[in-house]
Short mmCIF file of C-alpha atoms and ligand atoms in Angstrom, two decimals:
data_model
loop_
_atom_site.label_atom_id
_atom_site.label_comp_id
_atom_site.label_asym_id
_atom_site.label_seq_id
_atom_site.Cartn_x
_atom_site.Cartn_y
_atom_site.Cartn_z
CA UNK A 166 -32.76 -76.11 74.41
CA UNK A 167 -29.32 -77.71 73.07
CA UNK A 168 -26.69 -75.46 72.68
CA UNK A 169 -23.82 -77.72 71.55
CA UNK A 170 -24.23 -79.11 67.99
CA UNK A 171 -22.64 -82.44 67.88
CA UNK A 172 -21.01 -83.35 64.95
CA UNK A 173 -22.66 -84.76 62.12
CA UNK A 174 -22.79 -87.92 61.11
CA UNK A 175 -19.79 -89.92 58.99
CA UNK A 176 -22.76 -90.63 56.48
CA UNK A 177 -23.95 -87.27 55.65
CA UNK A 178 -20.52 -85.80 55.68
CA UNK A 179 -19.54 -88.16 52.99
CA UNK A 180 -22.94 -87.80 51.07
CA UNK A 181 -22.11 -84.18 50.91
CA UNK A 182 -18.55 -84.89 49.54
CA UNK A 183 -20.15 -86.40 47.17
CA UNK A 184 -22.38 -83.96 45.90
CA UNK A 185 -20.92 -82.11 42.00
CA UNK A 186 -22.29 -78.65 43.54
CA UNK A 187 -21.67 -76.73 46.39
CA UNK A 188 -23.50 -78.42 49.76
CA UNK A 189 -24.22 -77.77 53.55
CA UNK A 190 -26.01 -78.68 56.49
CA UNK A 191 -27.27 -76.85 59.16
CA UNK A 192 -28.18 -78.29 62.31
CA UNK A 193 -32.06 -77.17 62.50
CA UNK A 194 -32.41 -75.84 65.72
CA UNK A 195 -29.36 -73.35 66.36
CA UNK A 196 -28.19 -72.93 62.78
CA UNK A 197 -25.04 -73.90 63.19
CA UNK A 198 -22.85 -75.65 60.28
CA UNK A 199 -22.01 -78.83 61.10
CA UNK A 200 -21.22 -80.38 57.30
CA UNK A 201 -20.03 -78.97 53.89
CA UNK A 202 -18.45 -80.18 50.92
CA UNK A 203 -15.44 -78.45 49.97
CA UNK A 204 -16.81 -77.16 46.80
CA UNK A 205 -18.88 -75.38 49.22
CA UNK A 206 -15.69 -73.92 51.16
CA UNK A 207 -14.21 -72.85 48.06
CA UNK A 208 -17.03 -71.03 46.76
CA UNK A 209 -18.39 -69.59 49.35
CA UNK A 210 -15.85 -69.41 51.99
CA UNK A 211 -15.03 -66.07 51.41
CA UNK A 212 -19.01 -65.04 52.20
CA UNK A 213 -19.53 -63.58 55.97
CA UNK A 214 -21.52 -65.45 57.00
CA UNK A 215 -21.24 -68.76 55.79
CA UNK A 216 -20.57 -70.58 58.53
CA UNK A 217 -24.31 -70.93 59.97
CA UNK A 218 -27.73 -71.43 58.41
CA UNK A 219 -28.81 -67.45 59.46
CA UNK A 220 -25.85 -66.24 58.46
CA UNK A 221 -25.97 -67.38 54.91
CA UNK A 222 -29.45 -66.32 54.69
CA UNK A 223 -28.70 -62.92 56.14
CA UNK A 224 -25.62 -62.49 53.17
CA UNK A 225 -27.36 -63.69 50.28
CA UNK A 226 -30.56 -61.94 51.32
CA UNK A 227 -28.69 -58.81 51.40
CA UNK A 228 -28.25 -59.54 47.33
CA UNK A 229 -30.81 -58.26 45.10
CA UNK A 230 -33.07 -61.50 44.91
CA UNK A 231 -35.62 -62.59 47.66
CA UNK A 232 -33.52 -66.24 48.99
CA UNK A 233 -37.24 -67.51 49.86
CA UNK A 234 -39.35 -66.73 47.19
CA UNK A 235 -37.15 -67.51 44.45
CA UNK A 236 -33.89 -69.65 44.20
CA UNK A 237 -31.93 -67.39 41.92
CA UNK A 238 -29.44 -65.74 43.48
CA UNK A 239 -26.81 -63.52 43.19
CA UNK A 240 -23.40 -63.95 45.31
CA UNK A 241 -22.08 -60.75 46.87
CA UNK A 242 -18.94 -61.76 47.69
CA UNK A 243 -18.06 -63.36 43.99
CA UNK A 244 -21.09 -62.01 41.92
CA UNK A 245 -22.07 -65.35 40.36
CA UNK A 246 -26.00 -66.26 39.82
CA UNK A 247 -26.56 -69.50 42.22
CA UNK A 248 -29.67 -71.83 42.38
CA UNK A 249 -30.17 -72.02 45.85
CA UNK A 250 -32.58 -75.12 47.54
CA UNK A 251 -33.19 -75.47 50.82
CA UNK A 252 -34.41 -79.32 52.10
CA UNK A 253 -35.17 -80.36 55.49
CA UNK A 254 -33.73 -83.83 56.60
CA UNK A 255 -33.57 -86.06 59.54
CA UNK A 256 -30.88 -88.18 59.98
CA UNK A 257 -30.70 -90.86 63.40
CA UNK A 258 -33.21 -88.69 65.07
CA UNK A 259 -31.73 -85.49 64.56
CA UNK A 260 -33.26 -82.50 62.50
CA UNK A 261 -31.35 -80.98 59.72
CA UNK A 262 -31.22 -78.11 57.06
CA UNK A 263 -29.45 -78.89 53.96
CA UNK A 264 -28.62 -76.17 51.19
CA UNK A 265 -27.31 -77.11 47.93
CA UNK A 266 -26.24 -74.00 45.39
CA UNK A 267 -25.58 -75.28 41.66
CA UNK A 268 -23.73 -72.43 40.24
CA UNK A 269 -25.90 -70.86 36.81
CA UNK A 270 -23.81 -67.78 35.73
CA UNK A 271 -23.34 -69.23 32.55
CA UNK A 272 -26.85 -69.78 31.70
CA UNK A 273 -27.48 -66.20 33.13
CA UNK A 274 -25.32 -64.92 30.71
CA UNK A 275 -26.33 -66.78 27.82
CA UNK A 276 -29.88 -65.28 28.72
CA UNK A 277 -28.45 -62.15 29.43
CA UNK A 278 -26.64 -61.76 25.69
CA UNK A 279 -29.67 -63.11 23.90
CA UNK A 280 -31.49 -60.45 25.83
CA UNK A 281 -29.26 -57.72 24.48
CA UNK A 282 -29.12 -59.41 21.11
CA UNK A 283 -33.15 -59.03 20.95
CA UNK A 284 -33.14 -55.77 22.83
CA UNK A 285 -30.69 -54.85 19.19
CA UNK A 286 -32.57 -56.23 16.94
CA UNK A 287 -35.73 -53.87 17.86
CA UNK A 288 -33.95 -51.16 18.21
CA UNK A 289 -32.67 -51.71 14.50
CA UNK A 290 -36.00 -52.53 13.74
CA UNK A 291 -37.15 -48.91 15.11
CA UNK A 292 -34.49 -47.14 13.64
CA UNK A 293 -35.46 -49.06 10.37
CA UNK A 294 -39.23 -48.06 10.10
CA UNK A 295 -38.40 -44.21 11.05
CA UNK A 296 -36.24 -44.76 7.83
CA UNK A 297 -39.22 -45.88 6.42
CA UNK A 298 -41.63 -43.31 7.62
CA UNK A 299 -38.95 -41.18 6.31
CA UNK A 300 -39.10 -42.19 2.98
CA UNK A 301 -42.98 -42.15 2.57
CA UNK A 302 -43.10 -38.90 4.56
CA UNK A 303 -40.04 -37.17 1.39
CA UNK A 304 -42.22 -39.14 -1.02
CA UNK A 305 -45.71 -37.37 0.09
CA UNK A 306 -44.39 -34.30 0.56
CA UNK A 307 -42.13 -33.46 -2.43
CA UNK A 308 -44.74 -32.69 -4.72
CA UNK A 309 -47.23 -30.35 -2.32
CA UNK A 310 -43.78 -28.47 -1.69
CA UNK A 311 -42.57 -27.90 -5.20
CA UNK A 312 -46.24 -26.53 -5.72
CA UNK A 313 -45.99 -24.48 -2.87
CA UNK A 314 -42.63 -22.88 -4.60
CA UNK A 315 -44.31 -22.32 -7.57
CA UNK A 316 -47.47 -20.55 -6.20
CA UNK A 317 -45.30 -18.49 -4.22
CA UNK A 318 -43.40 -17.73 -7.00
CA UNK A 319 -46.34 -16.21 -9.73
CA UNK A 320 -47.60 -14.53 -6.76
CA UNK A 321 -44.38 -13.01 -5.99
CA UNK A 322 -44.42 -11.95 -9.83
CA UNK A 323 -48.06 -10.89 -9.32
CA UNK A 324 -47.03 -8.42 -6.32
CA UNK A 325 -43.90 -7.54 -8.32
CA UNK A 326 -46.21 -6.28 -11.21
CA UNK A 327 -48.92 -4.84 -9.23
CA UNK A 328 -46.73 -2.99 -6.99
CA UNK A 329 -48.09 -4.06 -4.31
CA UNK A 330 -47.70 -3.61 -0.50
CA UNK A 331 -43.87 -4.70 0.55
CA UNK A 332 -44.77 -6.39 3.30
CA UNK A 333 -46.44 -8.53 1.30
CA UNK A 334 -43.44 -9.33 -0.92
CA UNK A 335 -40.83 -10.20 2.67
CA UNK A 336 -43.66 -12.35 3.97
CA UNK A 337 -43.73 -14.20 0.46
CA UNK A 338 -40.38 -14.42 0.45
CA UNK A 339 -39.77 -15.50 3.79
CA UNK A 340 -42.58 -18.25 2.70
CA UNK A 341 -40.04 -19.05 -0.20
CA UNK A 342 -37.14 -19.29 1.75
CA UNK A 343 -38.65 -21.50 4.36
CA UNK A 344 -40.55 -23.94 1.50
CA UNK A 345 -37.48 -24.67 -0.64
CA UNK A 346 -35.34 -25.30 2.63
CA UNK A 347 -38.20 -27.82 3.46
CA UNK A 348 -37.85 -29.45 -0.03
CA UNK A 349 -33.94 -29.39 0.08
CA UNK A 350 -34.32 -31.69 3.43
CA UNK A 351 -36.97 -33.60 1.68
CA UNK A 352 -34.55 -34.27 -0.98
CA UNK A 353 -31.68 -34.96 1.12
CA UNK A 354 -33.64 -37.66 2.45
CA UNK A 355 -34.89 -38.96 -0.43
CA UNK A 356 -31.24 -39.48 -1.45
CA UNK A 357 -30.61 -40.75 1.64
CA UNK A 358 -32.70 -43.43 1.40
CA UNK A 359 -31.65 -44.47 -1.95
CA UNK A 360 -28.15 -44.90 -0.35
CA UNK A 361 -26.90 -42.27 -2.54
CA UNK A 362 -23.27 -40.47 -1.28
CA UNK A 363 -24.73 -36.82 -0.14
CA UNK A 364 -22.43 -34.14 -2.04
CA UNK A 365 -19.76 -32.86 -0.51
CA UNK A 366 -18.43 -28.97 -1.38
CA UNK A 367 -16.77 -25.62 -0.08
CA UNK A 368 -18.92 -24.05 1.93
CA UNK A 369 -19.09 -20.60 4.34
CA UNK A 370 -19.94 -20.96 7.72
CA UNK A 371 -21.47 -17.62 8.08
CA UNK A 372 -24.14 -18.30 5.10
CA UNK A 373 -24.92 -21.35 6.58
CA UNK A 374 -25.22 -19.48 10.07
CA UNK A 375 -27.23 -17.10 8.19
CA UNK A 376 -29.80 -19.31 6.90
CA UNK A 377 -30.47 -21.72 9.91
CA UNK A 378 -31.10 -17.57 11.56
CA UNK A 379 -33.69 -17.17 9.28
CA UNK A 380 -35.22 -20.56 9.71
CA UNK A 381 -35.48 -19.59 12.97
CA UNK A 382 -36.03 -16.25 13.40
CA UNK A 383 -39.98 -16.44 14.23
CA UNK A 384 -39.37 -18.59 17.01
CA UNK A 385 -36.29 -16.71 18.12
CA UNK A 386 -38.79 -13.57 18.01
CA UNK A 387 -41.24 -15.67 19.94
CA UNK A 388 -38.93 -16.05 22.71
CA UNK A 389 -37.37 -12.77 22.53
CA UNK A 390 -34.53 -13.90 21.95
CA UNK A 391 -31.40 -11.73 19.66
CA UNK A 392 -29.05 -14.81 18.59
CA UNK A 393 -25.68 -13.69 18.57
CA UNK A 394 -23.34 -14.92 15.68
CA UNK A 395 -19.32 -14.25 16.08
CA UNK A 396 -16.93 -16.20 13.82
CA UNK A 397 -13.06 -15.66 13.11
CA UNK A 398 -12.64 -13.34 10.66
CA UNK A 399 -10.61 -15.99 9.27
CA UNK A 400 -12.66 -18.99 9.21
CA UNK A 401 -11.88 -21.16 5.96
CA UNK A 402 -14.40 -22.59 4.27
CA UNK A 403 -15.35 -26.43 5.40
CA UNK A 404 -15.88 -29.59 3.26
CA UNK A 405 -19.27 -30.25 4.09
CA UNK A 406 -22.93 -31.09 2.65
CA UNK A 407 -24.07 -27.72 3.28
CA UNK A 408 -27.83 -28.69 3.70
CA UNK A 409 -26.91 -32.03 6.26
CA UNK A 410 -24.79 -29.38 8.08
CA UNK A 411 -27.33 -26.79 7.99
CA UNK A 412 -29.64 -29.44 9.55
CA UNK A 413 -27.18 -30.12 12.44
CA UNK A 414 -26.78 -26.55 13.39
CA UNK A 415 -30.57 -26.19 13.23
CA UNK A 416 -31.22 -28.96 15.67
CA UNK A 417 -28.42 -27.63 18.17
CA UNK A 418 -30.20 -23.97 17.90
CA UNK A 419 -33.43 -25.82 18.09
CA UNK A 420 -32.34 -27.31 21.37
CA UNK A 421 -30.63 -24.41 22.82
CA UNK A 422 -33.88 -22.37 22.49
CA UNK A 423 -36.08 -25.33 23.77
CA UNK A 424 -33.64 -25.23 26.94
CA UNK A 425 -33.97 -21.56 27.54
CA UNK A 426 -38.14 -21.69 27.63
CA UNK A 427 -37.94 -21.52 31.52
CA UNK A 428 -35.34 -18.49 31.85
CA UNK A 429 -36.00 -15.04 32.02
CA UNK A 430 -36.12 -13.19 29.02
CA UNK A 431 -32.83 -11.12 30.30
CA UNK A 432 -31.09 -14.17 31.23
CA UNK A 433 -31.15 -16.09 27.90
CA UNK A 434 -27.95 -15.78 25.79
CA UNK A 435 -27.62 -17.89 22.82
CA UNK A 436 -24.46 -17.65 20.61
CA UNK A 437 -23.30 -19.11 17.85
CA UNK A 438 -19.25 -19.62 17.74
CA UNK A 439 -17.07 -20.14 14.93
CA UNK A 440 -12.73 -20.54 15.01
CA UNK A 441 -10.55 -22.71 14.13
CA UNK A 442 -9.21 -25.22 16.67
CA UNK A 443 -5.75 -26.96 17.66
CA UNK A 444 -6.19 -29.61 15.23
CA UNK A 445 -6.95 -27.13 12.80
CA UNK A 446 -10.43 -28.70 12.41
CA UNK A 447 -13.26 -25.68 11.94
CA UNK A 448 -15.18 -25.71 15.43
CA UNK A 449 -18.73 -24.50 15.80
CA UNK A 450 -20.05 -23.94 19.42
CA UNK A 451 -23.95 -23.31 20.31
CA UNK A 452 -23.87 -21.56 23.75
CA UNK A 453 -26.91 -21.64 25.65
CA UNK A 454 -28.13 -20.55 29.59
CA UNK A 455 -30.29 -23.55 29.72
CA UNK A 456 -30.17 -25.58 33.12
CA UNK A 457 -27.24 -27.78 31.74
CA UNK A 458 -26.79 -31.41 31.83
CA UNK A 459 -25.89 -33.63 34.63
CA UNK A 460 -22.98 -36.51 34.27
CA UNK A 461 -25.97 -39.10 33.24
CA UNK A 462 -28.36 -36.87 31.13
CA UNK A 463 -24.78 -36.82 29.24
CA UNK A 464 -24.30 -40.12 28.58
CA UNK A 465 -27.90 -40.77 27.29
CA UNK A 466 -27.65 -37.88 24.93
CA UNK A 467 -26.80 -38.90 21.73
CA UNK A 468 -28.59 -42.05 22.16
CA UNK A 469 -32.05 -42.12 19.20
CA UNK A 470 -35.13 -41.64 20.99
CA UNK A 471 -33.72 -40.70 24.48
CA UNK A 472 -36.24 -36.92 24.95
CA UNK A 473 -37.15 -35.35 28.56
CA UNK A 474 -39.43 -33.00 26.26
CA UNK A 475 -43.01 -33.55 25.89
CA UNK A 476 -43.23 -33.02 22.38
CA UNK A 477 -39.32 -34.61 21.53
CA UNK A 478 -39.07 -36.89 19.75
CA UNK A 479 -35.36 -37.49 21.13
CA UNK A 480 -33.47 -38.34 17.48
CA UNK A 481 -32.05 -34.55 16.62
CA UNK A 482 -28.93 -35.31 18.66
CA UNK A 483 -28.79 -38.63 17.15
CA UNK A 484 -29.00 -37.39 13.56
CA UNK A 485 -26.62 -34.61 14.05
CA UNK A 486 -24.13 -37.03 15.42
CA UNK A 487 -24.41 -39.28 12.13
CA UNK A 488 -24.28 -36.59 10.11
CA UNK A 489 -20.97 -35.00 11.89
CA UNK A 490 -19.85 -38.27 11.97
CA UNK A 491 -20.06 -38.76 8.43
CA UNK A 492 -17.95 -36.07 7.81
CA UNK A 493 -15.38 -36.93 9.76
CA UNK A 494 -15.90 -34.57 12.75
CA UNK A 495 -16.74 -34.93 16.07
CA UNK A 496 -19.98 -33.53 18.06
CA UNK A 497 -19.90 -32.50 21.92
CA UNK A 498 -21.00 -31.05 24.56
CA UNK A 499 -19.38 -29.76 27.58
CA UNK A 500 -20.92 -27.08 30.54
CA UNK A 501 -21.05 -23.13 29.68
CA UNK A 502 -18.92 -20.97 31.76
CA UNK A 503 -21.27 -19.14 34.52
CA UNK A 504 -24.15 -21.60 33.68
CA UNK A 505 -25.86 -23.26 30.59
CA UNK A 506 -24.50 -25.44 27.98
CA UNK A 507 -22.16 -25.73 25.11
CA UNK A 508 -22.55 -27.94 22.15
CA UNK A 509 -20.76 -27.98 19.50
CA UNK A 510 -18.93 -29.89 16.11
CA UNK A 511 -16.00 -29.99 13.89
CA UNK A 512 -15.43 -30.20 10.61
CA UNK A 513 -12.49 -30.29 8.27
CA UNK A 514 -11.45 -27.27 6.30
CA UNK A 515 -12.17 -27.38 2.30
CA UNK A 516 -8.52 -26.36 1.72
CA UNK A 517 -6.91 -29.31 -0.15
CA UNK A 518 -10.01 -31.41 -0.25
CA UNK A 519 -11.73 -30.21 -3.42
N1 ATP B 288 -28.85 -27.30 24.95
C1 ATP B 288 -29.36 -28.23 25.77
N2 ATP B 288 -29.50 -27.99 27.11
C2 ATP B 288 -30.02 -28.92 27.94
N3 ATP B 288 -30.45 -30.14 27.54
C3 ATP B 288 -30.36 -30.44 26.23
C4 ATP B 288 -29.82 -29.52 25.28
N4 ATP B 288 -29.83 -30.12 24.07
C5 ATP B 288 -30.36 -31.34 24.26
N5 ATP B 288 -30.68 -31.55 25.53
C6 ATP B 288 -31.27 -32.77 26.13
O1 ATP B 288 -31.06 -33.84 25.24
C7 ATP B 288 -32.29 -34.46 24.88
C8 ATP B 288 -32.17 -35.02 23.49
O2 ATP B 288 -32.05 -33.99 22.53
P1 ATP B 288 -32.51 -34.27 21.04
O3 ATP B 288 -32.32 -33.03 20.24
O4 ATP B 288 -31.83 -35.51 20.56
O5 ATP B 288 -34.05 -34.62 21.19
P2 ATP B 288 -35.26 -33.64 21.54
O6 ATP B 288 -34.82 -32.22 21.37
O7 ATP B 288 -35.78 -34.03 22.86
O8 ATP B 288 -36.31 -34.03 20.42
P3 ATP B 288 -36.19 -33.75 18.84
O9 ATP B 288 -36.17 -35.11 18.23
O10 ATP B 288 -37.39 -32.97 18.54
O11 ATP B 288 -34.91 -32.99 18.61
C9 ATP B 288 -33.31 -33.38 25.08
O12 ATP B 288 -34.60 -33.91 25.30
C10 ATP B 288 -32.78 -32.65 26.30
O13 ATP B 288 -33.12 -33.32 27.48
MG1 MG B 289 -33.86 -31.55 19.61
#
């Protein structure tokens, strides 16, 4: 077995030199370096390892790509993308390995971009036809609804003049209630779609409380579960589209619910908050004793489509964030004292706005 390499030849060490990209060669049988170029130093100099055939293997195998199967690889030490080839070559009688490593980050990234670009461009797409299924879905069901509304209405007359049973009459107009909040949505997204600025007024927090309570009150019974409303005695009225707001507080009650399914009946708590905050920005809070969120679930949140329900469709968050947005607020979450979850919004007093 040799041991000692002898140094390589004048020619190769020259051919090398010559080479645009970085180059080495490895004396076959031990490994060891015994040429490189110095765009070869400079790059990869700083890798352990770079001295001998093994030892460059060893680092760049230690990078995410397999160095034999494919040629793509990453650099540890500098994170560039490298095409790596490995030739075998004899030279006066003596067996060599040669690696060459043409540096492709730039290629990488232009793949990388139009990746994202595309990756865009379907998400748009997806955000586009659920704009679209909106707008067929308002369409369809804006004139079974009004009809709805209208039968519920003679028969409420009906009971009114019969004098009949009074349960009847709550459960009709619960029916009501629940029919012409469907058709206000329905209409908020028809306007929505036709691009049309939603209407912005002076509204009370606590009827708007009060109505996303009653949306929700059969599920809320369901669960056994008493939802707790406390607001500042004081609480001025907000600037706000009381319907689009109505819908954010609904989803964020929706979800506080939907968190609580696994928790004993005595351990859920959901509350409703209401004050004013430092900014002087009106501040709703929905307090749940759900599991809570982790650092990551947080950051995926608010992004459309992103569910870990089975029957999510993972676009309330996303919708109540527009919606907030649009009014100039601000949505969050943040972790409930002694467990659970808060989430809540701002939005700016009516005071001087109307
Ligand atoms: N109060 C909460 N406690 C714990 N996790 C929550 C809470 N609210 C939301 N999440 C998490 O955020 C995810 C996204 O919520 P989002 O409301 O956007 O969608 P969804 O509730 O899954 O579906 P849907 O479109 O029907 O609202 C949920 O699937 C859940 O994992
Ligand atoms: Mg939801």
């Amino acid at each position: 077995m040799r041991s000692a390499t002898p140094a390589a030849p004048e020619a190769m060490s020259a051919m090398l030199q010559a080479m645009p990209f970085a180059c080495a060669a490895f004396d076959a049988a031990n490994g060891a370096m015994v040429a490189a170029n110095n765009v070869y130093r400079q790059e990869f100099g700083a890798l352990a390892g770079h001295a001998s055939r093994d030892g460059l293997r060893e680092s760049l195998r230690a990078s995410d790509i397999d160095i034999d199967a494919g040629r793509e690889v990453r650099a540890p030490h500098n994170g560039r993308w490298y095409s790596l080839y490995w030739r075998d070559l004899a030279l006066d009688g003596r067996p060599y390995e040669v690696v060459t490593a043409v540096d492709i980050s730039e290629s990488i990234e232009v793949l990388d971009s139009h990746k994202s670009r595309q990756e865009k461009l379907l998400f748009t797409s997806r955000l586009m036809s659920v704009g679209e299924m909106a707008a067929t879905l308002a369409h369809e069901l804006n004139q079974p609804l009004a009809t709805i509304v209208n039968y519920l209405n003679g028969s409420l007359r009906l009971v009114g003049q019969a004098g009949g049973p009074a349960q009847v009459e709550r459960a009709l107009v619960a029916a009501r209630t629940q029919a012409e909040h469907a058709a206000a949505v329905i209409a908020r997204v028809r306007e929505f779609v036709r691009a049309r600025e939603p209407r912005r007024d002076a509204h009370d927090l606590g009827e708007i409380a009060a109505t996303v309570l009653e949306l929700l009150r059969l599920e809320a019974e369901r669960q056994q579960l008493a939802i707790k409303v406390s607001l500042a005695d004081t609480l001025p009225q907000v600037f706000a589209d009381k319907v689009m707001v109505e819908q954010v507080l609904l989803n964020l009650v929706k979800n506080a619910i939907e968190a609580m399914r696994g928790v004993d009946a005595d351990g859920r708590d959901l509350r409703i908050e209401g004050r004013v905050n430092l900014d002087g920005e009106v501040e709703v809070r929905v307090c749940d004793r759900g599991p809570g969120l982790t650092a990551a679930e947080g950051e995926q949140l608010f992004s459309p489509f992103y569910t870990t329900k089975s029957d999510g469709l993972g676009i309330g968050l996303a919708i109540c964030r527009s919606i907030i947005e649009y009014h100039e607020g601000r949505l969050f979450f943040e972790p409930r004292e002694g467990g659970g979850s808060v989430f809540g919004f701002t939005l700016p007093p009516a005071e001087g706005r109307i």
